[in-house]
Short mmCIF file of C-alpha atoms in Angstrom, two decimals:
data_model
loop_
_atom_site.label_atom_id
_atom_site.label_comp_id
_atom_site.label_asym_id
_atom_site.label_seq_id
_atom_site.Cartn_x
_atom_site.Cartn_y
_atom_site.Cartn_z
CA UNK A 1 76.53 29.89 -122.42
CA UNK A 2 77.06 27.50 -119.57
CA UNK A 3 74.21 27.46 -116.78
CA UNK A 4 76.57 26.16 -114.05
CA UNK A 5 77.58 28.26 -111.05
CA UNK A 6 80.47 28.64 -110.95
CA UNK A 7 80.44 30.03 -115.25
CA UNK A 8 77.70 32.67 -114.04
CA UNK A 9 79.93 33.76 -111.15
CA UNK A 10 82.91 34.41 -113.21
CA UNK A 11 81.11 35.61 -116.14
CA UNK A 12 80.18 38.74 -113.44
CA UNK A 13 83.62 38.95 -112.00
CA UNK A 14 84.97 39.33 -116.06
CA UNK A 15 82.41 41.55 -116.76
CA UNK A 16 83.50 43.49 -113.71
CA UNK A 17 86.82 43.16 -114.18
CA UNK A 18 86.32 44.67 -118.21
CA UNK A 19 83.73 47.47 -116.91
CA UNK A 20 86.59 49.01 -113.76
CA UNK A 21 90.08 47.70 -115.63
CA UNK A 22 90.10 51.24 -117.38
CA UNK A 23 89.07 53.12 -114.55
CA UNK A 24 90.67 54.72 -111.42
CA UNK A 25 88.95 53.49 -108.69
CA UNK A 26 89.80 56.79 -106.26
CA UNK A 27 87.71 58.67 -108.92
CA UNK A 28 85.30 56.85 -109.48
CA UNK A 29 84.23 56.31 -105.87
CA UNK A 30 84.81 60.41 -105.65
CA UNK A 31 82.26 60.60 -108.14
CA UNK A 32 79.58 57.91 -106.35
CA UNK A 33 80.15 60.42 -103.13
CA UNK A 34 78.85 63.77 -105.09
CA UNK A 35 75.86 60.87 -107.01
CA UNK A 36 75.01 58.85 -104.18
CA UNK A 37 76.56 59.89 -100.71
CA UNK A 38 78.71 56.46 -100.52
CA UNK A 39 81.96 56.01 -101.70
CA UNK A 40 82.34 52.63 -103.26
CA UNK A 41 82.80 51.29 -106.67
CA UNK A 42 80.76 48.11 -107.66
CA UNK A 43 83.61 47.33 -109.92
CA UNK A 44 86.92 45.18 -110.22
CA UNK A 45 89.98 47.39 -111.08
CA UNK A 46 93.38 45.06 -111.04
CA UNK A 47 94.10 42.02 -112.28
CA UNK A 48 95.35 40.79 -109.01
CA UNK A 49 92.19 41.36 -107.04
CA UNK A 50 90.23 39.79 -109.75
CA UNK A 51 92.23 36.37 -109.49
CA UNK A 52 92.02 36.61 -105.52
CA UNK A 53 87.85 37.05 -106.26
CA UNK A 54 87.71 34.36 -108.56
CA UNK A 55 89.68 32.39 -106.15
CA UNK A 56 87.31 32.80 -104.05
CA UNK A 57 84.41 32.51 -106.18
CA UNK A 58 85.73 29.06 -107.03
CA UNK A 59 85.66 27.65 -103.50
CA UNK A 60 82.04 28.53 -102.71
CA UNK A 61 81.10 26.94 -105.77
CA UNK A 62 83.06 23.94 -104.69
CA UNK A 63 81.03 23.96 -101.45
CA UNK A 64 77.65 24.67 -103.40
CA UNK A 65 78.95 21.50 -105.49
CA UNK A 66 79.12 19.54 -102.09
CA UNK A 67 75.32 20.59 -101.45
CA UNK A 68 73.88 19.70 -105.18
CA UNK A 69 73.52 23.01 -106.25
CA UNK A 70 75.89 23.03 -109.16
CA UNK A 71 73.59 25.10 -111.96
CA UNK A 72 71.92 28.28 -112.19
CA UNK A 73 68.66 26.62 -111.41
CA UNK A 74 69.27 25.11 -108.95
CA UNK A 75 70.90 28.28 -106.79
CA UNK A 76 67.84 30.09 -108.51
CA UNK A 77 65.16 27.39 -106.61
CA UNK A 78 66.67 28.36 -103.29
CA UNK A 79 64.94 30.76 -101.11
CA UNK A 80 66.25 34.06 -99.61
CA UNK A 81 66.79 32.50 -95.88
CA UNK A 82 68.03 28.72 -96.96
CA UNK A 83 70.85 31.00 -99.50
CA UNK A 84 71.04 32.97 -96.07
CA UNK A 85 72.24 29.76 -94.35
CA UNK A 86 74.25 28.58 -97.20
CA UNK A 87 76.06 31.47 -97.05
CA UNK A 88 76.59 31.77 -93.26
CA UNK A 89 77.41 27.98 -93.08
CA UNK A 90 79.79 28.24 -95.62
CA UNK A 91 81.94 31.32 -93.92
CA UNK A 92 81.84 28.94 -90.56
CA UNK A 93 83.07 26.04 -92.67
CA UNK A 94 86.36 28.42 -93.69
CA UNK A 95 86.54 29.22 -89.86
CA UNK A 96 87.06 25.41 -89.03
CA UNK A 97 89.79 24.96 -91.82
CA UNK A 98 91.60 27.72 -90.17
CA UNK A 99 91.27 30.43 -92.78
CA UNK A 100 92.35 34.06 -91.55
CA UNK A 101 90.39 36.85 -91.11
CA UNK A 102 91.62 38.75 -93.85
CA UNK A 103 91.14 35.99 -96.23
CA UNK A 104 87.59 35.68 -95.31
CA UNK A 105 87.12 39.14 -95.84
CA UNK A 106 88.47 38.71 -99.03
CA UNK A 107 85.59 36.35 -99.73
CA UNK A 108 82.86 38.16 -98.31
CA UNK A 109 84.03 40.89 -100.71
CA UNK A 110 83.76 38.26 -103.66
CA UNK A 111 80.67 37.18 -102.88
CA UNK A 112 79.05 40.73 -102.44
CA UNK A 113 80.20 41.17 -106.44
CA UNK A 114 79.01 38.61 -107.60
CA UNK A 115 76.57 36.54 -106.10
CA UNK A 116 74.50 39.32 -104.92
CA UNK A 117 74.36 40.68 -108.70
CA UNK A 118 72.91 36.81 -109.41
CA UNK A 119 71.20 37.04 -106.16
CA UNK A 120 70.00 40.39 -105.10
CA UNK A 121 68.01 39.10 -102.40
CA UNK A 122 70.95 38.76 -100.46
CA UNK A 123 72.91 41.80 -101.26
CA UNK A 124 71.82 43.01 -98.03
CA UNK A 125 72.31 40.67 -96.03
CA UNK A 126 76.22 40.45 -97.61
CA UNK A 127 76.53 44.57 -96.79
CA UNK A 128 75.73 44.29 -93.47
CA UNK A 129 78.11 44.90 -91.28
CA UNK A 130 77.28 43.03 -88.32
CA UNK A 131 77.05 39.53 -90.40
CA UNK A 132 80.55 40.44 -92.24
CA UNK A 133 81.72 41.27 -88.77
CA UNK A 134 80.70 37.96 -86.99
CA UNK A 135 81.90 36.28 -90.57
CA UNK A 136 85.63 37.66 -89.99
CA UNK A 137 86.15 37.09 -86.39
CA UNK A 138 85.56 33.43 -86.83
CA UNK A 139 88.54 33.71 -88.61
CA UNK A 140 92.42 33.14 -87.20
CA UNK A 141 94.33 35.82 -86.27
CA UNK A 142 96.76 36.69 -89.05
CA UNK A 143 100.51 36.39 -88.19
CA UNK A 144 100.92 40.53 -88.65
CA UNK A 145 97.63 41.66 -87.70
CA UNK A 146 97.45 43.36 -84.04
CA UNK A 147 99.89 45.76 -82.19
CA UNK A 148 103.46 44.40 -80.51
CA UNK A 149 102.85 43.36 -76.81
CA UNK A 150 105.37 46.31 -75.86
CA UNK A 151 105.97 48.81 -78.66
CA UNK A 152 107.73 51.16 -76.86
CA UNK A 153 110.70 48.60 -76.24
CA UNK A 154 110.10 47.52 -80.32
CA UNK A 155 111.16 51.20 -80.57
CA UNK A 156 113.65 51.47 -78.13
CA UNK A 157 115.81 49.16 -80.40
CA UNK A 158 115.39 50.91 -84.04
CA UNK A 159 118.16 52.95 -85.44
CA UNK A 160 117.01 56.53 -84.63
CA UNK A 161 115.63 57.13 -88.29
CA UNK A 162 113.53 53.98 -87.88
CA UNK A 163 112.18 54.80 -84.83
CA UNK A 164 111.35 58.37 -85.76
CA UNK A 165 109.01 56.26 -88.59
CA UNK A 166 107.55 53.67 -85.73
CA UNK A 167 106.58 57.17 -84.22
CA UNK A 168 104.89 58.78 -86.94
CA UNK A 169 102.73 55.68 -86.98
CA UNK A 170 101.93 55.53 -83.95
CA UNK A 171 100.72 58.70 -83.38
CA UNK A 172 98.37 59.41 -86.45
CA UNK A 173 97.55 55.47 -87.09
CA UNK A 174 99.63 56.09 -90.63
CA UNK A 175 100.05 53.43 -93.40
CA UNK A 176 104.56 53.84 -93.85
CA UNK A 177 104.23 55.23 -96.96
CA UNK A 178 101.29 58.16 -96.05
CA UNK A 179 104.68 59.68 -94.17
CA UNK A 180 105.74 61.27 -97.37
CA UNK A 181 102.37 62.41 -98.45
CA UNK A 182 101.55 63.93 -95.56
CA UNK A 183 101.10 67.40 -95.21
CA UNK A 184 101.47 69.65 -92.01
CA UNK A 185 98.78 72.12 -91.12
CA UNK A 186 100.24 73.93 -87.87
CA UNK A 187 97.55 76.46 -87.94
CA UNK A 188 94.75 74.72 -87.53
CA UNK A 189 96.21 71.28 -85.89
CA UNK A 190 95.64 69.80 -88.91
CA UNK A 191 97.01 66.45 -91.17
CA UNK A 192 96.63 66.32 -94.51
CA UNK A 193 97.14 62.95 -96.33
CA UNK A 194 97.16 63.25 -100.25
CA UNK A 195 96.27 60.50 -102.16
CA UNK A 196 96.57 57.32 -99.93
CA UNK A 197 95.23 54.09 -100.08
CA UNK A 198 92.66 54.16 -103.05
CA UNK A 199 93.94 57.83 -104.23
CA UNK A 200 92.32 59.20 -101.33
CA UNK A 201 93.00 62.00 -99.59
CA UNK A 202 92.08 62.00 -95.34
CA UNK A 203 91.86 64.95 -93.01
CA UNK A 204 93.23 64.45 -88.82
CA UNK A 205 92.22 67.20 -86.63
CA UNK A 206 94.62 67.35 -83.42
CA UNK A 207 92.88 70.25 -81.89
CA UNK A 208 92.46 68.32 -78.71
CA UNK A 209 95.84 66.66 -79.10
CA UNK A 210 98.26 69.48 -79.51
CA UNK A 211 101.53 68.10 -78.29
CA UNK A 212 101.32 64.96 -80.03
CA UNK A 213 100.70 67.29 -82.73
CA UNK A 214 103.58 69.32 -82.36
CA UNK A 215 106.12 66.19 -81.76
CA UNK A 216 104.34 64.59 -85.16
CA UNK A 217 104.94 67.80 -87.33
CA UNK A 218 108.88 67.99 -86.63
CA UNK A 219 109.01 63.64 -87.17
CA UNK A 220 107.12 64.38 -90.38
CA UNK A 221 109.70 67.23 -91.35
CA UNK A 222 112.51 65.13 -90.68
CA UNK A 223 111.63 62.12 -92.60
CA UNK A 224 110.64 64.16 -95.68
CA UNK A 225 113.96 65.48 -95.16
CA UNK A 226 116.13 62.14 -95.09
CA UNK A 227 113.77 60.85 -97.81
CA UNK A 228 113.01 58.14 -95.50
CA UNK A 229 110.92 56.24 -98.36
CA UNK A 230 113.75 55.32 -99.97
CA UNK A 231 115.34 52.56 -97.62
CA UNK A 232 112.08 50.85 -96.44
CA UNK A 233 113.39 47.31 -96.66
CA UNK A 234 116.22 48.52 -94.09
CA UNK A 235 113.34 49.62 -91.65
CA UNK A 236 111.24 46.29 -92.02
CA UNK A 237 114.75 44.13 -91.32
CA UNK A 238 115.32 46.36 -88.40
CA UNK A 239 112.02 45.92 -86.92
CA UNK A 240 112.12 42.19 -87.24
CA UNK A 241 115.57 42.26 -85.33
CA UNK A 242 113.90 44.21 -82.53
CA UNK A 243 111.53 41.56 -82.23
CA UNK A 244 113.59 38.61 -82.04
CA UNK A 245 115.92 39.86 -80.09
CA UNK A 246 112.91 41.05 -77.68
CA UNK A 247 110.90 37.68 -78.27
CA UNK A 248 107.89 39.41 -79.80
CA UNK A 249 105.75 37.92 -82.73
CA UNK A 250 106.78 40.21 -85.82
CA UNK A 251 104.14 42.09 -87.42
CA UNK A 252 106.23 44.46 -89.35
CA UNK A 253 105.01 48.16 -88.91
CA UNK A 254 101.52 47.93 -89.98
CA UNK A 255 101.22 46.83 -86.16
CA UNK A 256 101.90 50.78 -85.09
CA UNK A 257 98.90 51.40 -86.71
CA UNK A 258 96.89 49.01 -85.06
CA UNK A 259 98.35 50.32 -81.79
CA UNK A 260 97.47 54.27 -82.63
CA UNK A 261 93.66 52.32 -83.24
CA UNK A 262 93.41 50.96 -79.95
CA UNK A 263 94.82 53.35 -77.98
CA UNK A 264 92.64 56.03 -79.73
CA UNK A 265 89.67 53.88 -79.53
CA UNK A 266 90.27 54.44 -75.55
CA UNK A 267 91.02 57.77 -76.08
CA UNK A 268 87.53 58.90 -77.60
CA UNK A 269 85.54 56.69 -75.54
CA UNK A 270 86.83 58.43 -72.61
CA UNK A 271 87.07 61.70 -73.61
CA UNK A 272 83.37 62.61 -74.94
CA UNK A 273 84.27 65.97 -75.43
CA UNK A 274 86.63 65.73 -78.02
CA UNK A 275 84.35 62.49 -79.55
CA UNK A 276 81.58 64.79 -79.99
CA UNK A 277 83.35 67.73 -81.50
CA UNK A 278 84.99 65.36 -83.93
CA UNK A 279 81.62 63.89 -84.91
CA UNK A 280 80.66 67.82 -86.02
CA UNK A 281 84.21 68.18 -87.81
CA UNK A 282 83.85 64.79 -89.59
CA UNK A 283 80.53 65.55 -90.55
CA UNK A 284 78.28 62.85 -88.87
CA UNK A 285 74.97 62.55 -89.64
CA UNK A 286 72.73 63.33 -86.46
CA UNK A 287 71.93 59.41 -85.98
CA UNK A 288 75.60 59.12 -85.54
CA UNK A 289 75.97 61.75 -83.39
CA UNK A 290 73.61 61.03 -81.12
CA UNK A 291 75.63 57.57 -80.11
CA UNK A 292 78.04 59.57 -78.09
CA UNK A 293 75.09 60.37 -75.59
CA UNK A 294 75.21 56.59 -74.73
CA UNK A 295 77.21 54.28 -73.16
CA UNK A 296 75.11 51.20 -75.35
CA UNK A 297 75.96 52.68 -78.59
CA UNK A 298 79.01 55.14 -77.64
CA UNK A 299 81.23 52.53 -79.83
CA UNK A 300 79.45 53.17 -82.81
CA UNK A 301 80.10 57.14 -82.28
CA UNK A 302 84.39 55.86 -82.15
CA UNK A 303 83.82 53.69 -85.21
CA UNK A 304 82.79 56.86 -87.22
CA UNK A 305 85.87 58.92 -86.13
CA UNK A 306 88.45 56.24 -86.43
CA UNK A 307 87.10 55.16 -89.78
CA UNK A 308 87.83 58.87 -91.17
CA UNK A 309 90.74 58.83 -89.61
CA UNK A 310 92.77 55.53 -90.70
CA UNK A 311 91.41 56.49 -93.89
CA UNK A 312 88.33 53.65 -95.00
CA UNK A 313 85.35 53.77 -95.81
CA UNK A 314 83.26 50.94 -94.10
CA UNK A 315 83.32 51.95 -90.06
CA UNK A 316 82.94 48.03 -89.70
CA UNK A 317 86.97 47.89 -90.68
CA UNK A 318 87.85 50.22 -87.42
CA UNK A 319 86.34 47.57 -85.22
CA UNK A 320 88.29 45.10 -87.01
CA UNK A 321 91.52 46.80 -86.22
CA UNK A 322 90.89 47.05 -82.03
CA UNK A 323 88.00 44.49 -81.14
#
């Protein structure tokens, strides 16, 4: 077997890639909750994200290439804080060439499979969220990332189904397609989403937002109704209309959600009642809880609840979304 880098590195992305190919990745991270308390899965599960990772993969090695340190013995002579600085140099370095923030995540995410199974002595370092934070905002903004400048006048122009969809996103932070899967609790004040991104399934309590609520359950009802699902590509065309016409940047309708994050992020941070009885219906821990007492560390308390409820699982990906 080949000793160079960049061989070891892929070797653990195919192994990963053989290990998680035959495995649901939903499940398996539902079973790591009940085992461990954490949902992840330290495995690869598509084909596609294993190219992205290995494309990835590649250009680090390129840049460890660039610095000598092109075999295994070489990385393995390094100590923890010079890899440290490799690796933070290395995510400023795709800052300067202009690399977006989501692609950077995309590499952070590469490097936490594989070069912390190589190099566990940074594994932590890779998790935390503060460095992955400070990686990613050095990055450009995406062209769809963010809310419109005006999305009420985005809305204004949609065909009345369309709108009625904007709406629904706006008002529970909803990925388009979590529409149809959503189910309405009128009860309780309750939104069920089955099986969304990663085959899981999210809880939204509204008890403190009951007409938004209300006006959500009849858009939900409706859409189900006109199978709204079905005629996407019309919605995504009529959104990008609204925004030349208006001269806004278009960021298709993944931008509603960003705007139900930051308005909500406002919301909680104001409203400490409501933060701290969502903290006890999400089932915070009591480190977590005890943010909300704080102005300092009252952002971490909103990080928690907005994780939950856009439906992820590091609270690092909430700030992303409105900071």
């Amino acid at each position: 077997m080949s000793h160079r880098v960049r061989h070891v590195l892929k070797s653990v992305l195919d192994d990963l890639y053989q290990i998680g190919k035959g495995v649901k990745k939903g499940e398996l991270q539902r079973q790591m909750q009940k085992l461990k308390n954490e949902r992840v899965s330290y495995f690869i599960h598509t084909s596609t994200t294993k190219t992205r990772y290995e494309r990835a993969v590649m250009k680090f090695c390129d840049h460890l290439d660039e610095l000598g340190i092109k075999r295994k013995r070489h990385l393995n002579k390094l100590d923890t804080e010079q890899l440290k600085q490799i690796i933070d140099n290395y995510f400023k370095k795709l800052a300067e060439e202009k690399y977006s923030k989501a692609t950077i995540k995309v590499h952070v995410c590469a490097l936490e499979k594989t070069l912390a199974i190589v190099r566990p002595d940074v594994k932590e370092y890779l998790n935390n969220d503060e460095n992955r934070i400070k990686w990613w905002s050095q990055g450009t903004d995406s062209r769809k990332r963010g809310s419109y400048v005006d999305p009420d006048r985005i809305r204004q122009r949609l065909k009345e189904e369309h709108r009625m969809i904007a709406e629904a996103q706006a008002l529970a932070g909803l990925r388009v397609r979590e529409i149809a899967r959503a189910e309405v609790d009128k009860q309780n004040y309750r939104l069920i989403i089955h099986k969304a991104k990663g085959g899981r399934t999210r809880e939204l309590d509204f008890t403190h937002r009951k007409e938004d609520f209300e006006k959500l359950a009849s858009l939900i009802e409706k859409l189900k109704e006109m199978h709204y699902e079905q005629h996407l590509k019309d919605y995504y065309k009529d959104i990008k209309n609204a925004c030349k016409v208006l001269g806004e940047e278009y960021r298709a309708s993944h931008a509603f959600r960003y705007e139900y994050v930051e308005k909500r992020a406002e919301q909680l941070k104001e409203d400490k009642e409501e933060l701290k009885y969502l903290l006890e219906k999400y089932e915070a821990d009591e480190k977590t809880k005890s943010y909300a007492n704080n102005e300092d560390t009252v952002e971490k308390a909103v990080d928690y609840v907005l994780t939950r409820e856009i439906g992820h699982n590091r609270t690092s990906m909430s700030r992303y979304y409105y900071r």
